[in-house]
Coordinates of C-alpha atoms in Angstrom, one line a residue:
M883 CA 0.0 0.0 0.0
A884 CA 1.3 3.4 -0.9
T885 CA 2.2 5.4 2.2
T886 CA 4.3 8.4 0.9
I887 CA 3.5 11.3 -1.3
A888 CA 5.8 9.9 -4.0
E889 CA 4.2 6.5 -3.9
V890 CA 0.6 7.8 -4.0
I891 CA 1.4 10.1 -6.9
A892 CA 3.1 7.3 -8.8
D893 CA 0.1 5.0 -8.3
Q894 CA -2.3 7.6 -9.6
L895 CA -0.2 8.5 -12.7
S896 CA -0.2 4.8 -13.7
R897 CA -4.0 4.7 -14.0
D898 CA -6.3 5.5 -16.9
P899 CA -4.3 7.8 -19.1
E900 CA -7.4 9.2 -20.9
E901 CA -9.1 10.5 -17.8
G902 CA -9.1 14.2 -17.3
A903 CA -6.8 15.5 -14.6
I904 CA -6.8 19.3 -15.0
Q905 CA -9.1 21.7 -16.9
F906 CA -7.8 25.1 -17.8
H907 CA -9.5 27.7 -20.0
G908 CA -12.0 25.0 -21.0
K909 CA -9.4 22.5 -22.1
W910 CA -8.9 19.2 -20.3
Y911 CA -5.3 17.9 -19.7
S912 CA -5.4 14.1 -19.3
R913 CA -3.6 12.0 -16.7
G914 CA -1.5 10.6 -19.6
W915 CA -0.4 14.2 -20.4
L916 CA 0.4 14.8 -16.8
K917 CA 2.6 11.7 -16.6
A918 CA 4.3 12.6 -19.8
F919 CA 5.0 16.1 -18.5
V920 CA 6.4 14.7 -15.2
D921 CA 8.7 12.5 -17.2
K922 CA 9.9 15.6 -19.2
I923 CA 10.8 17.4 -16.0
D924 CA 12.7 14.4 -14.8
A925 CA 14.5 14.2 -18.1
A926 CA 15.4 17.9 -18.2
L927 CA 16.9 17.8 -14.7
A928 CA 18.9 14.7 -15.6
A929 CA 20.1 16.2 -18.9
A930 CA 21.2 19.4 -17.0
G931 CA 23.3 17.3 -14.7
V932 CA 21.5 18.6 -11.6
P933 CA 22.4 16.4 -8.5
E934 CA 19.4 14.5 -7.2
D935 CA 19.5 16.1 -3.8
A936 CA 20.0 19.6 -5.1
P937 CA 17.4 22.3 -4.2
I938 CA 15.3 23.3 -7.2
G939 CA 14.0 26.9 -7.6
F940 CA 10.4 27.0 -8.8
A941 CA 8.6 30.1 -10.0
P942 CA 5.1 28.8 -10.7
H943 CA 2.1 30.4 -12.4
N944 CA -1.4 29.0 -12.1
R945 CA -1.3 26.9 -15.2
P946 CA -1.3 23.1 -15.9
P947 CA 2.4 22.9 -16.8
F948 CA 3.4 24.3 -13.5
A949 CA 1.0 22.0 -11.6
A950 CA 2.6 19.1 -13.5
A951 CA 6.1 20.4 -12.6
L952 CA 5.1 20.6 -8.9
V953 CA 3.9 17.0 -9.1
A954 CA 7.2 16.0 -10.7
L955 CA 9.2 17.6 -7.9
F956 CA 6.9 16.1 -5.2
S957 CA 7.0 12.6 -6.8
R958 CA 10.8 12.6 -6.5
Q959 CA 10.8 14.5 -3.2
R960 CA 13.2 17.1 -4.6
P961 CA 14.0 20.0 -2.3
I962 CA 11.9 23.0 -3.6
V963 CA 12.6 26.7 -3.1
M964 CA 9.6 28.8 -4.2
I965 CA 10.2 32.0 -6.1
Y966 CA 7.5 34.6 -6.5
A967 CA 6.7 34.6 -10.2
Y968 CA 4.7 37.8 -10.5
Q969 CA 7.5 40.3 -10.5
S970 CA 9.8 42.0 -13.0
P971 CA 12.6 40.1 -14.7
E972 CA 15.1 42.3 -12.8
A973 CA 13.5 41.4 -9.5
I974 CA 13.5 37.7 -10.3
A975 CA 17.2 38.0 -11.4
N976 CA 18.1 39.6 -8.1
K977 CA 16.3 36.8 -6.2
L978 CA 18.2 34.2 -8.2
R979 CA 21.5 35.9 -7.3
E980 CA 20.5 35.9 -3.7
L981 CA 19.4 32.3 -3.5
K982 CA 22.2 30.8 -5.7
L983 CA 20.2 27.7 -6.6
P984 CA 21.6 24.7 -8.6
A985 CA 18.5 24.7 -10.9
V986 CA 15.4 26.9 -11.6
I987 CA 12.2 26.0 -13.3
A988 CA 10.2 28.9 -14.7
G989 CA 7.9 29.9 -17.5
I990 CA 9.5 30.6 -20.9
E991 CA 8.5 34.3 -20.6
Q992 CA 10.4 34.7 -17.4
W993 CA 13.7 33.6 -18.9
T994 CA 14.8 37.0 -20.2
D995 CA 18.3 38.6 -20.5
P996 CA 18.5 39.5 -16.7
T997 CA 17.3 36.1 -15.5
L998 CA 19.4 34.1 -18.0
S999 CA 22.4 36.2 -17.2
A1000 CA 22.0 35.4 -13.5
A1001 CA 21.6 31.7 -14.2
R1002 CA 24.8 31.7 -16.3
D1003 CA 26.8 33.6 -13.7
L1004 CA 25.7 31.3 -10.9
G1005 CA 25.9 28.0 -12.8
S1006 CA 22.2 27.3 -12.3
A1007 CA 20.4 25.0 -14.7
A1008 CA 17.6 27.0 -16.4
I1009 CA 14.5 25.0 -17.4
A1010 CA 11.6 26.7 -19.3
L1011 CA 8.0 25.6 -19.4
S1012 CA 5.8 26.6 -22.4
D1013 CA 2.4 28.0 -21.7
D1014 CA 0.6 25.3 -23.8
G1015 CA 2.1 22.5 -21.8
A1016 CA 3.9 21.0 -24.8
E1017 CA 7.5 21.8 -24.1
V1018 CA 10.1 21.5 -21.3
E1019 CA 13.2 23.2 -22.6
L1020 CA 16.6 23.1 -21.1
L1021 CA 18.2 26.6 -21.6
E1022 CA 21.3 26.3 -19.4
S1023 CA 22.9 23.2 -17.8
W1024 CA 24.1 23.0 -14.3
K1025 CA 27.8 23.7 -13.7
A1026 CA 30.2 24.6 -10.9
V1027 CA 31.3 28.3 -11.1
P1028 CA 34.5 29.3 -9.3
G1029 CA 33.7 31.6 -6.4
V1030 CA 30.0 30.7 -6.3
E1031 CA 28.8 28.5 -3.5
Q1032 CA 25.4 27.2 -4.6
R1033 CA 22.7 26.5 -2.1
K1034 CA 22.7 22.9 -0.7
A1035 CA 19.9 20.8 0.7
D1036 CA 19.6 21.3 4.5
G1037 CA 18.7 18.1 6.2
I1038 CA 15.4 16.4 5.4
P1039 CA 14.1 17.4 2.0
G1040 CA 11.0 19.6 1.8
V1041 CA 9.5 22.7 0.4
A1042 CA 10.7 26.2 1.2
L1043 CA 7.6 28.3 0.9
L1044 CA 7.3 32.0 1.0
T1045 CA 5.3 33.0 4.1
S1046 CA 2.7 35.7 4.1
G1047 CA 4.5 37.4 6.9
T1048 CA 2.0 36.6 9.8
T1049 CA 4.9 36.0 12.2
G1050 CA 7.1 38.7 10.8
P1051 CA 8.5 39.9 7.5
P1052 CA 8.0 37.4 4.6
K1053 CA 10.7 34.7 4.5
H1054 CA 11.3 31.2 3.3
F1055 CA 9.7 28.7 5.6
E1056 CA 10.7 25.1 5.0
I1057 CA 8.2 22.3 5.6
S1058 CA 9.6 18.7 5.2
Y1059 CA 7.8 16.2 3.0
E1060 CA 7.2 14.2 6.1
K1061 CA 5.2 17.0 7.7
L1062 CA 3.4 17.7 4.4
L1063 CA 2.5 14.0 4.3
K1064 CA 0.9 14.3 7.8
R1065 CA -0.9 17.5 7.0
M1066 CA -2.4 16.2 3.8
V1067 CA -3.5 12.9 5.3
I1068 CA -2.5 10.7 2.3
A1069 CA -2.5 6.9 1.8
T1070 CA -5.9 5.3 2.3
E1071 CA -7.4 8.5 3.7
F1072 CA -6.4 10.3 0.6
G1073 CA -9.0 8.6 -1.6
A1074 CA -11.7 11.0 -2.7
T1075 CA -15.3 9.9 -2.3
E1076 CA -16.6 13.0 -4.1
R1077 CA -15.7 12.9 -7.7
N1078 CA -16.7 16.4 -8.6
P1079 CA -13.6 18.5 -9.6
L1080 CA -12.0 21.0 -7.2
F1081 CA -11.9 24.7 -8.1
S1082 CA -8.3 25.8 -7.8
F1083 CA -7.4 29.5 -7.7
F1084 CA -4.8 29.7 -4.9
P1085 CA -1.2 30.4 -6.2
L1086 CA 0.8 27.2 -6.6
G1087 CA 3.7 28.7 -4.6
N1088 CA 1.3 29.2 -1.7
I1089 CA 0.7 26.5 0.9
S1090 CA -3.1 26.7 0.1
G1091 CA -2.3 26.0 -3.6
I1092 CA -0.2 23.0 -2.8
Y1093 CA -2.8 21.6 -0.4
I1094 CA -5.3 21.6 -3.3
I1095 CA -3.2 20.5 -6.2
V1096 CA -1.1 17.7 -4.7
P1097 CA -3.8 15.9 -2.7
A1098 CA -6.2 16.2 -5.7
I1099 CA -3.8 14.6 -8.1
A1100 CA -2.7 12.0 -5.5
S1101 CA -6.4 11.0 -5.1
G1102 CA -7.3 11.2 -8.7
Q1103 CA -9.7 14.1 -8.2
P1104 CA -10.1 16.4 -11.2
I1105 CA -9.1 20.0 -10.9
I1106 CA -10.7 23.1 -12.6
M1107 CA -7.8 25.6 -12.5
V1108 CA -7.9 29.3 -13.1
D1109 CA -5.1 31.9 -13.3
K1110 CA -6.7 33.8 -10.3
F1111 CA -10.1 34.0 -8.8
N1112 CA -12.7 35.6 -11.1
V1113 CA -16.5 35.7 -10.8
A1114 CA -17.3 34.3 -14.3
D1115 CA -15.3 31.1 -13.9
W1116 CA -16.4 30.6 -10.3
V1117 CA -20.1 31.0 -11.2
A1118 CA -19.7 28.6 -14.2
F1119 CA -18.1 26.0 -11.9
V1120 CA -20.9 26.3 -9.3
K1121 CA -23.6 26.1 -12.0
Q1122 CA -22.1 23.0 -13.5
Y1123 CA -21.0 21.0 -10.5
K1124 CA -23.4 22.3 -7.8
P1125 CA -21.2 22.1 -4.8
E1126 CA -22.6 22.8 -1.3
F1127 CA -19.4 24.0 0.3
L1128 CA -16.6 26.1 -1.1
G1129 CA -13.7 28.3 0.0
V1130 CA -13.2 31.7 -1.5
P1131 CA -10.8 34.7 -0.8
P1132 CA -12.2 37.6 1.2
A1133 CA -12.1 39.9 -1.9
A1134 CA -14.5 37.5 -3.6
F1135 CA -17.5 38.7 -1.6
R1136 CA -17.3 42.2 -3.0
M1137 CA -16.6 40.9 -6.5
I1138 CA -19.7 38.7 -6.4
L1139 CA -21.9 41.5 -5.1
D1140 CA -20.6 44.0 -7.6
A1141 CA -21.2 41.5 -10.4
D1142 CA -24.8 41.1 -9.2
V1143 CA -24.6 37.3 -9.5
D1144 CA -28.0 35.7 -9.9
Y1145 CA -28.7 33.5 -6.8
E1146 CA -30.3 30.9 -9.1
D1147 CA -26.8 30.3 -10.5
I1148 CA -25.2 29.5 -7.1
K1149 CA -28.2 28.2 -5.1
S1150 CA -26.5 24.9 -4.5
L1151 CA -24.2 26.6 -2.1
K1152 CA -25.0 26.2 1.6
L1153 CA -21.7 27.6 3.0
L1154 CA -18.8 29.7 1.9
N1155 CA -15.6 29.7 4.0
T1156 CA -12.9 32.4 3.7
G1157 CA -9.5 33.1 5.2
A1158 CA -6.1 34.7 4.4
A1159 CA -7.5 38.1 5.7
T1160 CA -10.3 39.0 8.0
L1161 CA -13.7 39.6 6.3
D1162 CA -15.2 43.0 6.9
P1163 CA -18.3 42.4 9.1
A1164 CA -20.4 44.9 7.1
L1165 CA -19.4 43.2 3.8
R1166 CA -20.4 39.8 5.3
R1167 CA -23.8 41.1 6.4
E1168 CA -24.4 42.7 3.0
F1169 CA -23.5 39.4 1.3
E1170 CA -25.7 37.3 3.5
A1171 CA -28.6 39.8 3.1
K1172 CA -28.5 39.3 -0.7
Y1173 CA -27.7 35.5 -0.7
P1174 CA -29.0 33.0 1.7
I1175 CA -25.6 31.4 2.1
C1176 CA -23.8 31.0 5.4
V1177 CA -20.4 32.6 5.5
T1178 CA -17.7 31.3 7.9
Q1179 CA -14.1 32.2 8.4
S1180 CA -10.8 30.4 9.1
Y1181 CA -7.3 31.5 10.1
G1182 CA -3.9 30.0 9.3
A1183 CA -0.4 30.7 8.1
T1184 CA 2.4 28.9 6.4
E1185 CA 4.3 28.7 9.7
F1186 CA 1.4 26.7 11.2
G1187 CA 1.3 24.3 8.2
G1188 CA -2.0 25.7 7.1
I1189 CA -5.3 26.5 8.8
V1190 CA -5.4 26.3 12.6
T1191 CA -8.9 27.7 13.4
I1192 CA -12.2 27.4 11.5
T1193 CA -15.9 27.9 12.0
T1194 CA -17.6 24.6 11.0
P1195 CA -21.2 23.9 10.1
D1196 CA -21.6 22.3 13.5
H1197 CA -20.5 25.5 15.2
V1198 CA -23.1 27.4 13.2
K1199 CA -25.8 24.9 14.3
E1200 CA -24.8 25.3 17.9
F1201 CA -24.2 29.1 18.1
G1202 CA -26.2 30.4 15.2
N1203 CA -25.0 33.7 13.8
S1204 CA -23.5 34.9 17.1
K1205 CA -19.9 33.9 16.1
A1206 CA -20.2 35.1 12.5
D1207 CA -17.3 37.6 12.9
S1208 CA -15.0 35.0 14.4
V1209 CA -12.3 33.2 12.5
G1210 CA -13.3 30.0 14.3
R1211 CA -12.3 27.6 17.0
A1212 CA -8.9 25.8 17.2
C1213 CA -8.6 22.7 14.9
P1214 CA -7.9 19.3 16.6
G1215 CA -4.5 19.3 18.3
V1216 CA -4.1 23.1 18.0
K1217 CA -3.6 25.2 21.1
L1218 CA -4.1 29.0 21.3
R1219 CA -2.9 31.5 23.8
V1220 CA -3.5 35.3 24.0
V1221 CA -0.8 37.2 25.9
D1222 CA -0.2 40.8 26.9
V1223 CA 1.6 42.6 24.1
D1224 CA 4.1 44.2 26.5
T1225 CA 4.5 41.7 29.3
G1226 CA 3.8 38.4 27.6
A1227 CA 1.5 37.4 30.5
D1228 CA -1.5 35.2 29.6
L1229 CA -4.8 37.0 29.3
P1230 CA -8.3 35.8 30.2
A1231 CA -11.1 35.3 27.7
G1232 CA -12.4 38.5 26.3
Q1233 CA -9.2 40.5 26.4
E1234 CA -7.2 41.6 23.4
G1235 CA -3.6 40.6 23.0
R1236 CA -0.9 38.9 20.9
L1237 CA -1.7 35.5 19.6
L1238 CA 0.5 32.5 20.2
V1239 CA -0.2 29.2 18.4
F1240 CA 0.8 25.6 19.0
A1241 CA 0.5 23.8 15.7
P1242 CA 1.1 20.0 16.1
G1243 CA 3.8 18.6 14.0
M1244 CA 5.2 22.0 13.1
S1245 CA 6.9 23.1 16.2
E1246 CA 7.6 21.8 19.7
D1247 CA 6.6 25.2 21.2
Y1248 CA 4.1 28.0 20.7
I1249 CA 4.7 30.1 17.6
E1250 CA 4.5 33.9 18.3
T1251 CA 2.5 35.9 15.8
T1252 CA 2.2 39.6 15.2
D1253 CA -1.6 39.4 15.2
L1254 CA -3.8 41.2 17.7
V1255 CA -6.7 38.9 18.7
M1256 CA -9.4 38.2 21.3
L1257 CA -10.4 34.7 22.4
D1258 CA -13.9 34.5 23.8
A1259 CA -15.3 32.3 26.6
D1260 CA -16.5 29.7 24.0
G1261 CA -13.0 29.4 22.5
F1262 CA -13.8 31.4 19.3
L1263 CA -10.9 33.6 18.0
Y1264 CA -11.5 37.1 16.8
H1265 CA -8.9 38.8 14.7
R1266 CA -8.5 42.5 15.6
G1267 CA -5.6 43.7 13.4
R1268 CA -1.9 43.5 12.8
L1269 CA 0.6 44.5 15.5
D1270 CA 3.3 45.1 12.9
G1271 CA 1.2 47.6 10.9
A1272 CA 1.1 45.3 7.9
I1273 CA -1.3 46.1 5.0
M1274 CA -3.7 43.3 3.9
R1275 CA -4.3 43.8 0.2
G1276 CA -6.9 41.1 -0.5
G1277 CA -5.1 37.9 0.6
F1278 CA -1.6 39.5 0.3
K1279 CA 0.2 40.8 3.4
I1280 CA 2.4 43.9 2.7
V1281 CA 5.0 44.9 5.2
P1282 CA 5.3 48.7 4.8
E1283 CA 9.0 48.7 5.8
Q1284 CA 9.9 46.6 2.7
V1285 CA 8.1 49.0 0.3
M1286 CA 9.7 52.0 2.1
E1287 CA 13.1 50.4 1.8
A1288 CA 12.6 50.1 -2.0
L1289 CA 11.3 53.6 -2.4
N1290 CA 14.2 55.0 -0.4
R1291 CA 16.6 53.5 -2.9
H1292 CA 15.3 55.9 -5.6
P1293 CA 18.0 58.6 -6.1
Q1294 CA 15.5 61.5 -5.7
V1295 CA 13.9 60.2 -2.5
A1296 CA 15.2 61.2 1.0
A1297 CA 12.6 59.3 3.0
S1298 CA 9.2 57.7 2.6
A1299 CA 6.3 56.4 4.6
V1300 CA 3.9 53.7 3.4
V1301 CA 0.5 53.3 4.9
G1302 CA -2.7 51.4 4.2
M1303 CA -5.8 53.1 2.9
A1304 CA -9.2 51.5 2.9
E1305 CA -10.4 50.0 -0.4
P1306 CA -13.8 48.4 -0.8
R1307 CA -12.8 45.4 -2.9
L1308 CA -9.4 44.5 -1.5
G1309 CA -9.8 45.8 2.1
A1310 CA -6.7 48.0 1.9
V1311 CA -4.0 49.2 -0.5
P1312 CA -0.6 50.7 0.1
V1313 CA 0.0 54.4 -0.6
A1314 CA 3.2 56.4 -0.1
L1315 CA 4.3 59.8 1.2
I1316 CA 7.5 60.9 -0.3
Q1317 CA 10.0 63.3 1.1
P1318 CA 12.2 64.3 -1.9
R1319 CA 15.8 65.2 -1.6
D1320 CA 14.9 68.4 -3.5
M1321 CA 11.3 69.5 -3.6
A1322 CA 12.1 71.4 -6.8
D1323 CA 13.3 68.2 -8.4
A1324 CA 10.8 65.8 -6.9
P1325 CA 10.3 62.4 -8.7
D1326 CA 7.0 61.9 -10.6
A1327 CA 4.7 59.0 -9.9
A1328 CA 5.8 57.2 -13.1
S1329 CA 9.4 57.2 -12.1
L1330 CA 8.6 56.0 -8.6
D1331 CA 6.3 53.3 -9.9
A1332 CA 8.9 51.9 -12.4
H1333 CA 11.6 52.0 -9.7
V1334 CA 9.5 50.0 -7.2
R1335 CA 8.3 47.5 -9.8
S1336 CA 11.9 46.6 -10.6
L1337 CA 12.4 45.6 -7.0
L1338 CA 9.1 44.3 -5.6
P1339 CA 6.2 42.0 -6.5
K1340 CA 3.3 43.9 -8.1
T1341 CA 1.0 43.3 -5.1
M1342 CA 3.3 45.6 -3.1
I1343 CA 3.3 48.5 -5.5
P1344 CA 1.7 51.7 -4.0
T1345 CA -1.5 52.9 -5.7
D1346 CA -0.7 56.6 -5.1
Y1347 CA 2.2 58.8 -4.2
R1348 CA 2.2 62.3 -2.5
M1349 CA 5.1 64.7 -2.1
V1350 CA 5.7 66.4 1.3
E1351 CA 8.4 68.8 2.5
A1352 CA 9.1 66.6 5.5
L1353 CA 7.7 63.4 7.0
P1354 CA 6.1 63.6 10.5
R1355 CA 8.4 62.2 13.2
T1356 CA 8.1 61.2 16.9
P1357 CA 10.4 62.8 19.5
S1358 CA 12.8 59.9 19.0
L1359 CA 12.9 60.8 15.3
K1360 CA 11.1 57.8 14.1
I1361 CA 8.5 58.3 11.4
D1362 CA 5.1 58.8 13.0
M1363 CA 3.0 56.4 10.8
G1364 CA -0.3 57.5 12.3
A1365 CA 0.5 61.1 11.5
A1366 CA 1.7 60.1 8.0
K1367 CA -1.6 58.5 7.3
R1368 CA -3.5 61.6 8.4
M1369 CA -1.1 63.7 6.3
F1370 CA -1.8 61.6 3.2
E1371 CA -5.6 61.9 3.7
A1372 CA -5.3 65.6 4.0
A1373 CA -3.0 66.1 1.1

């Protein structure tokens, strides 16, 4: 009996080659195609001379070839280092130079002069995937370069995911295949009883995306994949397959309302669960007033190995709508503590403080977060905000200091402040106050935008820039972020 991720995947790939595995833009990709593509990835890595235990950089888009590449790496339990794909070639090249990986798999459009130059300088194998899933092309072979110490596998092989930053600035967080195996509950429990396809919109480089794609393929459950969440594809999926329960991102609720979706098209739904960011209570009430669908929330992070709290249908039956704004109760085995932000002392139910999480299998101790929460007497968790001042743009967490650091590298910028401004669909967006080196020679928005786009993912790009003579500061000369936000609103 198959008991590892690799064994379960190999078993599924050996079955009916004509059966549909992934649908994308209306086209089905069969299990036979999936197996052939997995073999092409294996062949490309072998032809490149990449050592079997070498870490592989992976910059995935939400497309079938990247899902197949992910399966190939999982089936061989190759160490994976995720690279954020949705950024400029220059930013990706900078990341490659930082990581010094023996091999990198990316889309053909991402292999431009800057990225190829970085691969050659580092001796990294460069493997390109075509959009149509037809080709796996080896652009550069692996080699040793004098003076370059390439990254090596560190201990037990696993996946180095980019965190959302819940427990601090975004960083690589490695989860071993052994832990992923336990979290996904494969082997006999992996078998799907519901044969309807899964609707996949989470990024493949995200833990949520992996938790959909890999178990679905390992269980033989078909996948309907989209580039990113959009109302038209989502409604079409619900109309055709009539699911009763689905997960959606927080931004989806405003998008569905704005699209004035006909309830008749989605009436099979009994419950929608959301996570990644707290759902605005007013938006939830507006949605539930229009659609008789129960909305529940969950909470998790890469550092926890996924979701650690959730509101279940049973909770709704017991408590009705009284816990609707909660992100749920602790999942089995999970323990929560709320402590005083300053002293670290445990707080009683009903008081707000910093959240600490014990996630079984992920850490031997509690993991400290930067989330401000309240735990009620019934054990339901309420998310109150971010202690680190992070901006939640839809499901993406933006650390202002990272954007400020990039802006401050512009030659005409003396200092900057980045704050979040409310936005109906995404919850909040970053905006920037700029203190120019010379007010008479201040940079324009286009110059700032191009500069930041060369350094950061597009989700972190400010939506507006305002020039000021001087940024507001505290007596200790730190930038006063509250005053900066008020200044931006008044400008």
